[in-house]
């Protein structure tokens, strides 16, 4: 438990992240600071309150049964097919970025185009959670942000998380397949005066346009890609990692009733809507091993995909040894 007292800013951030709104008044903020002596206790109190349960549903962290059946997933495709699938997915995100860029990243009503002006600060403040994920994960494996030179934020969108990473690393590259999202991200970083951030568009025939980095991060991104596309992204990301580099990424590894084969997928309407996919854990572990990476940390986080008991998501942390 931390001895550091709860701050006003942490009360506001906690409300925004866990309840999706600001505190009702300054009195509520003051009462929270008086009632809970430190951030951890306050966070637990919010997570146990009735409003949180109504917002997120009961049994939020429920895991699938131990005897849940395997997903049948085709994880490989030839180069032309990969490019076609990536083009379809990219088309969706380009349209989403043009219509509702912030909402497409965090699908809350307050981030819709007609509400975003009053909630833009809250939108970018939500990226602080990812920064905490990075800090805490590196700490668990005995590393710290200061040991890394070049961080890649894969699926950066409008720069919500990239902005936080830019405060930790001397060189940051944000990658996204949507030019409309990247346009807004560039405006954000230009306004912030952060010249050490590079934003690059992912192309269907070049899914990982960075040759070298020592920290690779991605969360709530890969789940929207067909499994062969995800595997191709990870393959190139692992190759780009320098020796001693670390990859931290989240991905569903099981979805109830899910199966994937390339022919059926292409026979449907790929890219017509936001897609949710899973890649079996074994395929990811085998790919990492083949590329000279060792698993350093693994977290189950089913709440990220919003389907308690019907989904299993993992946050993987690998270190490259050779």
PDB file of C-alpha atoms in Angstrom:
ATOM      1  CA  UNK A   1       0.000   0.000   0.000  1.00  0.00           C
ATOM      2  CA  UNK A   2       1.290   3.458  -0.907  1.00  0.00           C
ATOM      3  CA  UNK A   3       1.767   6.133   1.764  1.00  0.00           C
ATOM      4  CA  UNK A   4       1.202   8.849  -0.837  1.00  0.00           C
ATOM      5  CA  UNK A   5      -2.125  10.659  -0.253  1.00  0.00           C
ATOM      6  CA  UNK A   6      -4.895  10.622  -2.827  1.00  0.00           C
ATOM      7  CA  UNK A   7      -4.823  13.748  -4.999  1.00  0.00           C
ATOM      8  CA  UNK A   8      -7.627  15.754  -6.574  1.00  0.00           C
ATOM      9  CA  UNK A   9      -6.427  14.777 -10.053  1.00  0.00           C
ATOM     10  CA  UNK A  10      -6.529  11.061  -9.143  1.00  0.00           C
ATOM     11  CA  UNK A  11     -10.107  11.360  -7.898  1.00  0.00           C
ATOM     12  CA  UNK A  12     -11.171  12.926 -11.192  1.00  0.00           C
ATOM     13  CA  UNK A  13      -9.226  10.357 -13.237  1.00  0.00           C
ATOM     14  CA  UNK A  14     -10.723   7.497 -11.230  1.00  0.00           C
ATOM     15  CA  UNK A  15     -14.251   8.717 -11.877  1.00  0.00           C
ATOM     16  CA  UNK A  16     -13.528   9.147 -15.575  1.00  0.00           C
ATOM     17  CA  UNK A  17     -11.873   5.774 -16.050  1.00  0.00           C
ATOM     18  CA  UNK A  18     -14.141   3.615 -13.881  1.00  0.00           C
ATOM     19  CA  UNK A  19     -17.484   5.415 -13.960  1.00  0.00           C
ATOM     20  CA  UNK A  20     -17.193   7.226 -17.296  1.00  0.00           C
ATOM     21  CA  UNK A  21     -17.970  10.659 -15.871  1.00  0.00           C
ATOM     22  CA  UNK A  22     -16.612  13.521 -13.783  1.00  0.00           C
ATOM     23  CA  UNK A  23     -17.306  13.844 -10.045  1.00  0.00           C
ATOM     24  CA  UNK A  24     -20.523  15.749  -9.311  1.00  0.00           C
ATOM     25  CA  UNK A  25     -18.846  18.599  -7.465  1.00  0.00           C
ATOM     26  CA  UNK A  26     -15.763  19.847  -5.668  1.00  0.00           C
ATOM     27  CA  UNK A  27     -17.424  18.667  -2.460  1.00  0.00           C
ATOM     28  CA  UNK A  28     -17.508  15.090  -3.780  1.00  0.00           C
ATOM     29  CA  UNK A  29     -13.826  15.341  -4.662  1.00  0.00           C
ATOM     30  CA  UNK A  30     -12.941  16.680  -1.215  1.00  0.00           C
ATOM     31  CA  UNK A  31     -14.984  13.956   0.487  1.00  0.00           C
ATOM     32  CA  UNK A  32     -13.205  11.260  -1.529  1.00  0.00           C
ATOM     33  CA  UNK A  33      -9.794  12.652  -0.590  1.00  0.00           C
ATOM     34  CA  UNK A  34     -10.828  12.638   3.080  1.00  0.00           C
ATOM     35  CA  UNK A  35     -12.432   9.191   3.020  1.00  0.00           C
ATOM     36  CA  UNK A  36      -9.681   7.253   1.240  1.00  0.00           C
ATOM     37  CA  UNK A  37      -6.111   7.911   2.365  1.00  0.00           C
ATOM     38  CA  UNK A  38      -4.383   6.600  -0.762  1.00  0.00           C
ATOM     39  CA  UNK A  39      -5.076   5.815  -4.469  1.00  0.00           C
ATOM     40  CA  UNK A  40      -5.328   2.012  -4.219  1.00  0.00           C
ATOM     41  CA  UNK A  41      -8.115   2.104  -1.620  1.00  0.00           C
ATOM     42  CA  UNK A  42     -10.020   4.695  -3.633  1.00  0.00           C
ATOM     43  CA  UNK A  43      -9.761   2.631  -6.821  1.00  0.00           C
ATOM     44  CA  UNK A  44     -11.056  -0.482  -5.049  1.00  0.00           C
ATOM     45  CA  UNK A  45     -13.959   1.489  -3.587  1.00  0.00           C
ATOM     46  CA  UNK A  46     -15.022   2.740  -7.012  1.00  0.00           C
ATOM     47  CA  UNK A  47     -14.707  -0.746  -8.535  1.00  0.00           C
ATOM     48  CA  UNK A  48     -16.987  -2.143  -5.801  1.00  0.00           C
ATOM     49  CA  UNK A  49     -19.667   0.531  -5.977  1.00  0.00           C
ATOM     50  CA  UNK A  50     -23.150  -0.080  -7.421  1.00  0.00           C
ATOM     51  CA  UNK A  51     -22.665   2.432 -10.242  1.00  0.00           C
ATOM     52  CA  UNK A  52     -19.620   0.566 -11.492  1.00  0.00           C
ATOM     53  CA  UNK A  53     -21.600  -2.696 -11.460  1.00  0.00           C
ATOM     54  CA  UNK A  54     -24.450  -1.150 -13.440  1.00  0.00           C
ATOM     55  CA  UNK A  55     -22.054   0.330 -15.960  1.00  0.00           C
ATOM     56  CA  UNK A  56     -19.899  -2.749 -16.559  1.00  0.00           C
ATOM     57  CA  UNK A  57     -22.163  -5.627 -15.603  1.00  0.00           C
ATOM     58  CA  UNK A  58     -21.850  -8.181 -12.849  1.00  0.00           C
ATOM     59  CA  UNK A  59     -19.071 -10.737 -12.589  1.00  0.00           C
ATOM     60  CA  UNK A  60     -16.882  -8.508 -14.728  1.00  0.00           C
ATOM     61  CA  UNK A  61     -13.748 -10.625 -14.458  1.00  0.00           C
ATOM     62  CA  UNK A  62     -15.450 -13.990 -14.930  1.00  0.00           C
ATOM     63  CA  UNK A  63     -13.240 -16.421 -16.802  1.00  0.00           C
ATOM     64  CA  UNK A  64     -14.340 -19.139 -19.215  1.00  0.00           C
ATOM     65  CA  UNK A  65     -14.720 -22.660 -17.767  1.00  0.00           C
ATOM     66  CA  UNK A  66     -11.553 -24.741 -17.646  1.00  0.00           C
ATOM     67  CA  UNK A  67     -13.018 -27.246 -20.105  1.00  0.00           C
ATOM     68  CA  UNK A  68     -14.045 -24.620 -22.683  1.00  0.00           C
ATOM     69  CA  UNK A  69     -13.655 -26.004 -26.197  1.00  0.00           C
ATOM     70  CA  UNK A  70     -10.862 -24.920 -28.508  1.00  0.00           C
ATOM     71  CA  UNK A  71     -11.403 -22.269 -31.157  1.00  0.00           C
ATOM     72  CA  UNK A  72     -10.590 -23.568 -34.622  1.00  0.00           C
ATOM     73  CA  UNK A  73      -8.461 -20.771 -36.050  1.00  0.00           C
ATOM     74  CA  UNK A  74      -6.496 -20.569 -39.291  1.00  0.00           C
ATOM     75  CA  UNK A  75      -3.538 -18.340 -38.497  1.00  0.00           C
ATOM     76  CA  UNK A  76      -1.590 -18.190 -41.767  1.00  0.00           C
ATOM     77  CA  UNK A  77      -2.226 -16.843 -45.281  1.00  0.00           C
ATOM     78  CA  UNK A  78      -0.163 -15.948 -48.338  1.00  0.00           C
ATOM     79  CA  UNK A  79       1.066 -12.390 -48.912  1.00  0.00           C
ATOM     80  CA  UNK A  80      -1.671 -11.421 -51.371  1.00  0.00           C
ATOM     81  CA  UNK A  81      -4.426 -12.666 -49.075  1.00  0.00           C
ATOM     82  CA  UNK A  82      -2.885 -10.906 -46.085  1.00  0.00           C
ATOM     83  CA  UNK A  83      -2.816  -7.645 -47.997  1.00  0.00           C
ATOM     84  CA  UNK A  84      -6.448  -8.084 -49.045  1.00  0.00           C
ATOM     85  CA  UNK A  85      -7.613  -8.738 -45.491  1.00  0.00           C
ATOM     86  CA  UNK A  86      -5.603  -5.814 -44.141  1.00  0.00           C
ATOM     87  CA  UNK A  87      -7.042  -3.556 -46.836  1.00  0.00           C
ATOM     88  CA  UNK A  88     -10.593  -4.506 -45.825  1.00  0.00           C
ATOM     89  CA  UNK A  89      -9.921  -3.885 -42.139  1.00  0.00           C
ATOM     90  CA  UNK A  90      -8.100  -0.658 -42.943  1.00  0.00           C
ATOM     91  CA  UNK A  91     -11.093   0.539 -44.934  1.00  0.00           C
ATOM     92  CA  UNK A  92     -13.327   0.203 -41.898  1.00  0.00           C
ATOM     93  CA  UNK A  93     -10.947   2.144 -39.642  1.00  0.00           C
ATOM     94  CA  UNK A  94     -10.455   4.870 -42.230  1.00  0.00           C
ATOM     95  CA  UNK A  95     -14.229   5.354 -42.449  1.00  0.00           C
ATOM     96  CA  UNK A  96     -14.533   5.248 -38.665  1.00  0.00           C
ATOM     97  CA  UNK A  97     -11.792   7.840 -38.352  1.00  0.00           C
ATOM     98  CA  UNK A  98     -13.582  10.156 -40.737  1.00  0.00           C
ATOM     99  CA  UNK A  99     -16.991   9.748 -39.080  1.00  0.00           C
ATOM    100  CA  UNK A 100     -16.203   9.496 -35.355  1.00  0.00           C
ATOM    101  CA  UNK A 101     -12.446   9.300 -34.699  1.00  0.00           C
ATOM    102  CA  UNK A 102     -12.437   9.522 -30.898  1.00  0.00           C
ATOM    103  CA  UNK A 103     -15.525   7.354 -30.406  1.00  0.00           C
ATOM    104  CA  UNK A 104     -14.001   4.650 -32.627  1.00  0.00           C
ATOM    105  CA  UNK A 105     -11.122   4.412 -30.137  1.00  0.00           C
ATOM    106  CA  UNK A 106     -13.204   4.513 -26.938  1.00  0.00           C
ATOM    107  CA  UNK A 107     -16.836   3.715 -27.739  1.00  0.00           C
ATOM    108  CA  UNK A 108     -18.499   5.923 -25.151  1.00  0.00           C
ATOM    109  CA  UNK A 109     -21.252   8.418 -25.921  1.00  0.00           C
ATOM    110  CA  UNK A 110     -19.264  11.318 -24.535  1.00  0.00           C
ATOM    111  CA  UNK A 111     -16.621  10.777 -27.215  1.00  0.00           C
ATOM    112  CA  UNK A 112     -19.033  11.036 -30.157  1.00  0.00           C
ATOM    113  CA  UNK A 113     -18.367  13.989 -32.504  1.00  0.00           C
ATOM    114  CA  UNK A 114     -21.121  16.173 -31.018  1.00  0.00           C
ATOM    115  CA  UNK A 115     -19.802  15.609 -27.473  1.00  0.00           C
ATOM    116  CA  UNK A 116     -16.048  15.422 -27.921  1.00  0.00           C
ATOM    117  CA  UNK A 117     -15.327  19.149 -27.573  1.00  0.00           C
ATOM    118  CA  UNK A 118     -16.424  19.038 -23.923  1.00  0.00           C
ATOM    119  CA  UNK A 119     -14.720  15.715 -23.241  1.00  0.00           C
ATOM    120  CA  UNK A 120     -11.455  15.912 -25.160  1.00  0.00           C
ATOM    121  CA  UNK A 121      -9.395  16.321 -21.999  1.00  0.00           C
ATOM    122  CA  UNK A 122     -11.017  13.228 -20.474  1.00  0.00           C
ATOM    123  CA  UNK A 123     -10.380  11.253 -23.649  1.00  0.00           C
ATOM    124  CA  UNK A 124      -6.644  11.895 -23.569  1.00  0.00           C
ATOM    125  CA  UNK A 125      -6.491  11.514 -19.770  1.00  0.00           C
ATOM    126  CA  UNK A 126      -7.736   7.940 -20.203  1.00  0.00           C
ATOM    127  CA  UNK A 127      -4.401   7.116 -21.837  1.00  0.00           C
ATOM    128  CA  UNK A 128      -2.820   7.324 -18.387  1.00  0.00           C
ATOM    129  CA  UNK A 129      -4.049   3.782 -17.722  1.00  0.00           C
ATOM    130  CA  UNK A 130      -1.864   2.439 -20.522  1.00  0.00           C
ATOM    131  CA  UNK A 131       1.114   4.307 -19.120  1.00  0.00           C
ATOM    132  CA  UNK A 132       0.463   2.591 -15.791  1.00  0.00           C
ATOM    133  CA  UNK A 133       0.261  -0.773 -17.568  1.00  0.00           C
ATOM    134  CA  UNK A 134       3.664  -0.156 -19.158  1.00  0.00           C
ATOM    135  CA  UNK A 135       5.281   1.064 -15.936  1.00  0.00           C
ATOM    136  CA  UNK A 136       3.880  -1.760 -13.811  1.00  0.00           C
ATOM    137  CA  UNK A 137       4.648  -4.467 -16.366  1.00  0.00           C
ATOM    138  CA  UNK A 138       8.231  -3.353 -16.795  1.00  0.00           C
ATOM    139  CA  UNK A 139       8.581  -3.221 -13.021  1.00  0.00           C
ATOM    140  CA  UNK A 140       7.365  -6.810 -12.653  1.00  0.00           C
ATOM    141  CA  UNK A 141      10.059  -8.054 -15.026  1.00  0.00           C
ATOM    142  CA  UNK A 142      12.806  -5.985 -13.415  1.00  0.00           C
ATOM    143  CA  UNK A 143      12.989  -3.275 -16.057  1.00  0.00           C
ATOM    144  CA  UNK A 144      12.197   0.454 -16.124  1.00  0.00           C
ATOM    145  CA  UNK A 145      11.198   2.970 -18.850  1.00  0.00           C
ATOM    146  CA  UNK A 146      14.612   4.629 -18.621  1.00  0.00           C
ATOM    147  CA  UNK A 147      16.249   1.504 -20.059  1.00  0.00           C
ATOM    148  CA  UNK A 148      14.480   1.904 -23.412  1.00  0.00           C
ATOM    149  CA  UNK A 149      15.272   4.232 -26.284  1.00  0.00           C
ATOM    150  CA  UNK A 150      12.617   3.690 -28.983  1.00  0.00           C
ATOM    151  CA  UNK A 151       9.017   2.768 -28.199  1.00  0.00           C
ATOM    152  CA  UNK A 152       6.464   1.780 -30.859  1.00  0.00           C
ATOM    153  CA  UNK A 153       2.761   2.309 -30.152  1.00  0.00           C
ATOM    154  CA  UNK A 154       1.010  -0.051 -32.574  1.00  0.00           C
ATOM    155  CA  UNK A 155      -2.513   1.044 -33.456  1.00  0.00           C
ATOM    156  CA  UNK A 156      -2.001   4.534 -32.069  1.00  0.00           C
ATOM    157  CA  UNK A 157      -5.271   5.973 -33.398  1.00  0.00           C
ATOM    158  CA  UNK A 158      -5.449   9.681 -32.624  1.00  0.00           C
ATOM    159  CA  UNK A 159      -2.492   9.490 -30.224  1.00  0.00           C
ATOM    160  CA  UNK A 160      -4.324   8.974 -26.924  1.00  0.00           C
ATOM    161  CA  UNK A 161      -1.727   6.533 -25.550  1.00  0.00           C
ATOM    162  CA  UNK A 162       1.162   7.774 -27.680  1.00  0.00           C
ATOM    163  CA  UNK A 163       0.955  11.090 -25.841  1.00  0.00           C
ATOM    164  CA  UNK A 164       1.588   9.297 -22.545  1.00  0.00           C
ATOM    165  CA  UNK A 165       4.415   7.189 -23.953  1.00  0.00           C
ATOM    166  CA  UNK A 166       6.067  10.325 -25.342  1.00  0.00           C
ATOM    167  CA  UNK A 167       6.518  11.515 -21.758  1.00  0.00           C
ATOM    168  CA  UNK A 168       8.497   8.374 -20.924  1.00  0.00           C
ATOM    169  CA  UNK A 169      10.682   7.544 -23.915  1.00  0.00           C
ATOM    170  CA  UNK A 170      13.160   9.620 -25.961  1.00  0.00           C
ATOM    171  CA  UNK A 171      11.869   8.288 -29.288  1.00  0.00           C
ATOM    172  CA  UNK A 172       8.290   7.186 -29.962  1.00  0.00           C
ATOM    173  CA  UNK A 173       6.712   5.950 -33.184  1.00  0.00           C
ATOM    174  CA  UNK A 174       2.939   5.743 -33.514  1.00  0.00           C
ATOM    175  CA  UNK A 175       1.641   3.353 -36.171  1.00  0.00           C
ATOM    176  CA  UNK A 176      -1.906   3.157 -37.496  1.00  0.00           C
ATOM    177  CA  UNK A 177      -3.651   1.978 -40.656  1.00  0.00           C
ATOM    178  CA  UNK A 178      -6.134   4.870 -40.691  1.00  0.00           C
ATOM    179  CA  UNK A 179      -4.930   8.127 -42.297  1.00  0.00           C
ATOM    180  CA  UNK A 180      -7.860  10.010 -40.768  1.00  0.00           C
ATOM    181  CA  UNK A 181      -6.809   8.998 -37.261  1.00  0.00           C
ATOM    182  CA  UNK A 182      -3.185   9.867 -37.953  1.00  0.00           C
ATOM    183  CA  UNK A 183      -4.172  13.315 -39.222  1.00  0.00           C
ATOM    184  CA  UNK A 184      -5.699  14.179 -35.845  1.00  0.00           C
ATOM    185  CA  UNK A 185      -2.753  12.613 -34.017  1.00  0.00           C
ATOM    186  CA  UNK A 186      -0.337  14.850 -35.928  1.00  0.00           C
ATOM    187  CA  UNK A 187      -2.349  17.919 -34.929  1.00  0.00           C
ATOM    188  CA  UNK A 188      -2.239  16.807 -31.304  1.00  0.00           C
ATOM    189  CA  UNK A 189       1.529  16.369 -31.242  1.00  0.00           C
ATOM    190  CA  UNK A 190       2.142  19.547 -33.196  1.00  0.00           C
ATOM    191  CA  UNK A 191       0.125  21.468 -30.609  1.00  0.00           C
ATOM    192  CA  UNK A 192       1.980  19.746 -27.776  1.00  0.00           C
ATOM    193  CA  UNK A 193       5.361  20.571 -29.305  1.00  0.00           C
ATOM    194  CA  UNK A 194       6.599  16.998 -29.061  1.00  0.00           C
ATOM    195  CA  UNK A 195       9.120  16.691 -31.844  1.00  0.00           C
ATOM    196  CA  UNK A 196      10.425  13.253 -30.830  1.00  0.00           C
ATOM    197  CA  UNK A 197       7.226  11.499 -31.958  1.00  0.00           C
ATOM    198  CA  UNK A 198       6.979  10.021 -35.463  1.00  0.00           C
ATOM    199  CA  UNK A 199       3.618   8.958 -36.905  1.00  0.00           C
ATOM    200  CA  UNK A 200       3.608   6.466 -39.761  1.00  0.00           C
ATOM    201  CA  UNK A 201       0.758   4.832 -41.655  1.00  0.00           C
ATOM    202  CA  UNK A 202       0.569   1.053 -41.725  1.00  0.00           C
ATOM    203  CA  UNK A 203      -0.024  -0.198 -45.270  1.00  0.00           C
ATOM    204  CA  UNK A 204      -1.801  -3.447 -46.255  1.00  0.00           C
ATOM    205  CA  UNK A 205       1.412  -4.761 -47.812  1.00  0.00           C
ATOM    206  CA  UNK A 206       3.616  -3.443 -44.986  1.00  0.00           C
ATOM    207  CA  UNK A 207       1.962  -4.081 -41.664  1.00  0.00           C
ATOM    208  CA  UNK A 208       4.968  -3.223 -39.500  1.00  0.00           C
ATOM    209  CA  UNK A 209       6.806  -0.271 -41.123  1.00  0.00           C
ATOM    210  CA  UNK A 210       9.493   0.049 -38.429  1.00  0.00           C
ATOM    211  CA  UNK A 211      12.815  -1.718 -38.833  1.00  0.00           C
ATOM    212  CA  UNK A 212      14.077  -1.481 -35.269  1.00  0.00           C
ATOM    213  CA  UNK A 213      12.821  -0.693 -31.759  1.00  0.00           C
ATOM    214  CA  UNK A 214      13.415  -1.867 -28.201  1.00  0.00           C
ATOM    215  CA  UNK A 215       9.870  -1.561 -26.797  1.00  0.00           C
ATOM    216  CA  UNK A 216       6.732  -2.537 -28.720  1.00  0.00           C
ATOM    217  CA  UNK A 217       3.311  -1.833 -27.197  1.00  0.00           C
ATOM    218  CA  UNK A 218      -0.252  -2.528 -28.338  1.00  0.00           C
ATOM    219  CA  UNK A 219      -3.563  -2.756 -26.475  1.00  0.00           C
ATOM    220  CA  UNK A 220      -7.182  -3.115 -27.689  1.00  0.00           C
ATOM    221  CA  UNK A 221      -5.892  -3.119 -31.279  1.00  0.00           C
ATOM    222  CA  UNK A 222      -4.866  -6.584 -32.471  1.00  0.00           C
ATOM    223  CA  UNK A 223      -8.261  -7.995 -31.482  1.00  0.00           C
ATOM    224  CA  UNK A 224      -9.756  -6.167 -34.459  1.00  0.00           C
ATOM    225  CA  UNK A 225      -7.479  -7.900 -36.999  1.00  0.00           C
ATOM    226  CA  UNK A 226      -8.072 -11.311 -38.636  1.00  0.00           C
ATOM    227  CA  UNK A 227      -5.723 -13.900 -37.056  1.00  0.00           C
ATOM    228  CA  UNK A 228      -3.371 -14.246 -40.072  1.00  0.00           C
ATOM    229  CA  UNK A 229      -2.954 -10.463 -40.094  1.00  0.00           C
ATOM    230  CA  UNK A 230      -2.241 -10.398 -36.367  1.00  0.00           C
ATOM    231  CA  UNK A 231       0.319 -13.175 -36.697  1.00  0.00           C
ATOM    232  CA  UNK A 232       2.042 -11.309 -39.511  1.00  0.00           C
ATOM    233  CA  UNK A 233       2.153  -8.123 -37.445  1.00  0.00           C
ATOM    234  CA  UNK A 234       3.641  -9.981 -34.484  1.00  0.00           C
ATOM    235  CA  UNK A 235       6.148 -11.820 -36.662  1.00  0.00           C
ATOM    236  CA  UNK A 236       7.528  -8.529 -37.995  1.00  0.00           C
ATOM    237  CA  UNK A 237       7.338  -6.838 -34.595  1.00  0.00           C
ATOM    238  CA  UNK A 238       9.379  -9.627 -33.011  1.00  0.00           C
ATOM    239  CA  UNK A 239      11.957  -9.362 -35.800  1.00  0.00           C
ATOM    240  CA  UNK A 240      12.197  -5.589 -35.314  1.00  0.00           C
ATOM    241  CA  UNK A 241      12.879  -5.906 -31.586  1.00  0.00           C
ATOM    242  CA  UNK A 242      16.517  -5.419 -30.684  1.00  0.00           C
ATOM    243  CA  UNK A 243      18.197  -7.937 -28.386  1.00  0.00           C
ATOM    244  CA  UNK A 244      17.011  -7.162 -24.878  1.00  0.00           C
ATOM    245  CA  UNK A 245      13.918  -5.468 -26.252  1.00  0.00           C
ATOM    246  CA  UNK A 246      10.436  -6.028 -24.821  1.00  0.00           C
ATOM    247  CA  UNK A 247       7.028  -6.516 -26.443  1.00  0.00           C
ATOM    248  CA  UNK A 248       3.897  -5.815 -24.357  1.00  0.00           C
ATOM    249  CA  UNK A 249       0.584  -6.459 -26.084  1.00  0.00           C
ATOM    250  CA  UNK A 250      -2.996  -7.508 -25.393  1.00  0.00           C
ATOM    251  CA  UNK A 251      -4.956  -9.982 -27.475  1.00  0.00           C
ATOM    252  CA  UNK A 252      -7.989 -12.252 -27.022  1.00  0.00           C
ATOM    253  CA  UNK A 253      -6.916 -15.896 -27.053  1.00  0.00           C
ATOM    254  CA  UNK A 254     -10.399 -17.435 -26.826  1.00  0.00           C
ATOM    255  CA  UNK A 255     -13.930 -16.310 -27.745  1.00  0.00           C
ATOM    256  CA  UNK A 256     -17.032 -18.377 -27.160  1.00  0.00           C
ATOM    257  CA  UNK A 257     -18.283 -19.905 -30.416  1.00  0.00           C
ATOM    258  CA  UNK A 258     -15.478 -18.317 -32.450  1.00  0.00           C
ATOM    259  CA  UNK A 259     -13.827 -19.957 -35.443  1.00  0.00           C
ATOM    260  CA  UNK A 260     -11.858 -18.514 -38.353  1.00  0.00           C
ATOM    261  CA  UNK A 261     -10.873 -19.721 -41.776  1.00  0.00           C
ATOM    262  CA  UNK A 262      -9.689 -17.445 -44.544  1.00  0.00           C
ATOM    263  CA  UNK A 263     -12.084 -18.634 -47.263  1.00  0.00           C
ATOM    264  CA  UNK A 264     -15.210 -18.138 -45.151  1.00  0.00           C
ATOM    265  CA  UNK A 265     -13.985 -14.771 -43.940  1.00  0.00           C
ATOM    266  CA  UNK A 266     -13.377 -13.438 -47.445  1.00  0.00           C
ATOM    267  CA  UNK A 267     -16.700 -14.860 -48.637  1.00  0.00           C
ATOM    268  CA  UNK A 268     -18.469 -12.638 -46.105  1.00  0.00           C
ATOM    269  CA  UNK A 269     -18.303  -8.860 -45.779  1.00  0.00           C
ATOM    270  CA  UNK A 270     -14.894  -8.179 -44.196  1.00  0.00           C
ATOM    271  CA  UNK A 271     -14.366  -4.601 -43.124  1.00  0.00           C
ATOM    272  CA  UNK A 272     -18.074  -3.791 -43.007  1.00  0.00           C
ATOM    273  CA  UNK A 273     -18.043  -3.343 -39.234  1.00  0.00           C
ATOM    274  CA  UNK A 274     -15.745  -3.416 -36.233  1.00  0.00           C
ATOM    275  CA  UNK A 275     -14.489  -6.994 -35.999  1.00  0.00           C
ATOM    276  CA  UNK A 276     -13.473  -9.014 -32.950  1.00  0.00           C
ATOM    277  CA  UNK A 277     -11.010 -11.882 -33.379  1.00  0.00           C
ATOM    278  CA  UNK A 278      -8.934 -14.236 -31.255  1.00  0.00           C
ATOM    279  CA  UNK A 279      -5.616 -16.027 -31.749  1.00  0.00           C
ATOM    280  CA  UNK A 280      -4.950 -19.210 -29.749  1.00  0.00           C
ATOM    281  CA  UNK A 281      -2.374 -18.677 -27.031  1.00  0.00           C
ATOM    282  CA  UNK A 282      -0.278 -21.581 -28.249  1.00  0.00           C
ATOM    283  CA  UNK A 283       0.230 -19.982 -31.677  1.00  0.00           C
ATOM    284  CA  UNK A 284       1.549 -16.800 -30.068  1.00  0.00           C
ATOM    285  CA  UNK A 285       3.881 -18.638 -27.700  1.00  0.00           C
ATOM    286  CA  UNK A 286       5.282 -20.793 -30.511  1.00  0.00           C
ATOM    287  CA  UNK A 287       5.869 -17.777 -32.754  1.00  0.00           C
ATOM    288  CA  UNK A 288       7.666 -15.916 -29.977  1.00  0.00           C
ATOM    289  CA  UNK A 289       9.861 -18.920 -29.199  1.00  0.00           C
ATOM    290  CA  UNK A 290      10.756 -19.308 -32.873  1.00  0.00           C
ATOM    291  CA  UNK A 291      11.782 -15.640 -32.999  1.00  0.00           C
ATOM    292  CA  UNK A 292      14.052 -15.903 -29.935  1.00  0.00           C
ATOM    293  CA  UNK A 293      11.715 -14.342 -27.368  1.00  0.00           C
ATOM    294  CA  UNK A 294      10.994 -15.592 -23.856  1.00  0.00           C
ATOM    295  CA  UNK A 295       7.752 -15.018 -21.961  1.00  0.00           C
ATOM    296  CA  UNK A 296       8.372 -12.763 -18.962  1.00  0.00           C
ATOM    297  CA  UNK A 297       4.813 -11.946 -17.827  1.00  0.00           C
ATOM    298  CA  UNK A 298       1.272 -13.031 -18.671  1.00  0.00           C
ATOM    299  CA  UNK A 299      -1.962 -11.465 -17.410  1.00  0.00           C
ATOM    300  CA  UNK A 300      -5.559 -12.550 -17.969  1.00  0.00           C
ATOM    301  CA  UNK A 301      -7.752  -9.538 -18.655  1.00  0.00           C
ATOM    302  CA  UNK A 302     -11.094 -10.666 -20.043  1.00  0.00           C
ATOM    303  CA  UNK A 303     -12.749  -7.347 -19.206  1.00  0.00           C
ATOM    304  CA  UNK A 304     -10.970  -5.729 -22.153  1.00  0.00           C
ATOM    305  CA  UNK A 305     -13.158  -7.495 -24.680  1.00  0.00           C
ATOM    306  CA  UNK A 306     -16.352  -6.795 -22.760  1.00  0.00           C
ATOM    307  CA  UNK A 307     -17.689 -10.374 -22.711  1.00  0.00           C
ATOM    308  CA  UNK A 308     -17.328 -11.754 -19.157  1.00  0.00           C
ATOM    309  CA  UNK A 309     -17.196 -15.543 -19.128  1.00  0.00           C
ATOM    310  CA  UNK A 310     -17.441 -15.710 -22.913  1.00  0.00           C
ATOM    311  CA  UNK A 311     -13.967 -14.433 -23.725  1.00  0.00           C
ATOM    312  CA  UNK A 312     -10.409 -14.675 -22.538  1.00  0.00           C
ATOM    313  CA  UNK A 313      -7.880 -11.979 -23.273  1.00  0.00           C
ATOM    314  CA  UNK A 314      -4.193 -12.037 -22.358  1.00  0.00           C
ATOM    315  CA  UNK A 315      -1.607  -9.324 -21.989  1.00  0.00           C
ATOM    316  CA  UNK A 316       1.714 -10.852 -23.039  1.00  0.00           C
ATOM    317  CA  UNK A 317       5.149  -9.555 -22.168  1.00  0.00           C
ATOM    318  CA  UNK A 318       8.089 -11.037 -24.067  1.00  0.00           C
ATOM    319  CA  UNK A 319      11.786 -10.229 -23.938  1.00  0.00           C
ATOM    320  CA  UNK A 320      14.035 -10.890 -26.923  1.00  0.00           C
ATOM    321  CA  UNK A 321      17.118 -12.891 -26.000  1.00  0.00           C
ATOM    322  CA  UNK A 322      18.621 -13.518 -29.418  1.00  0.00           C
TER     323      UNK A 322
END
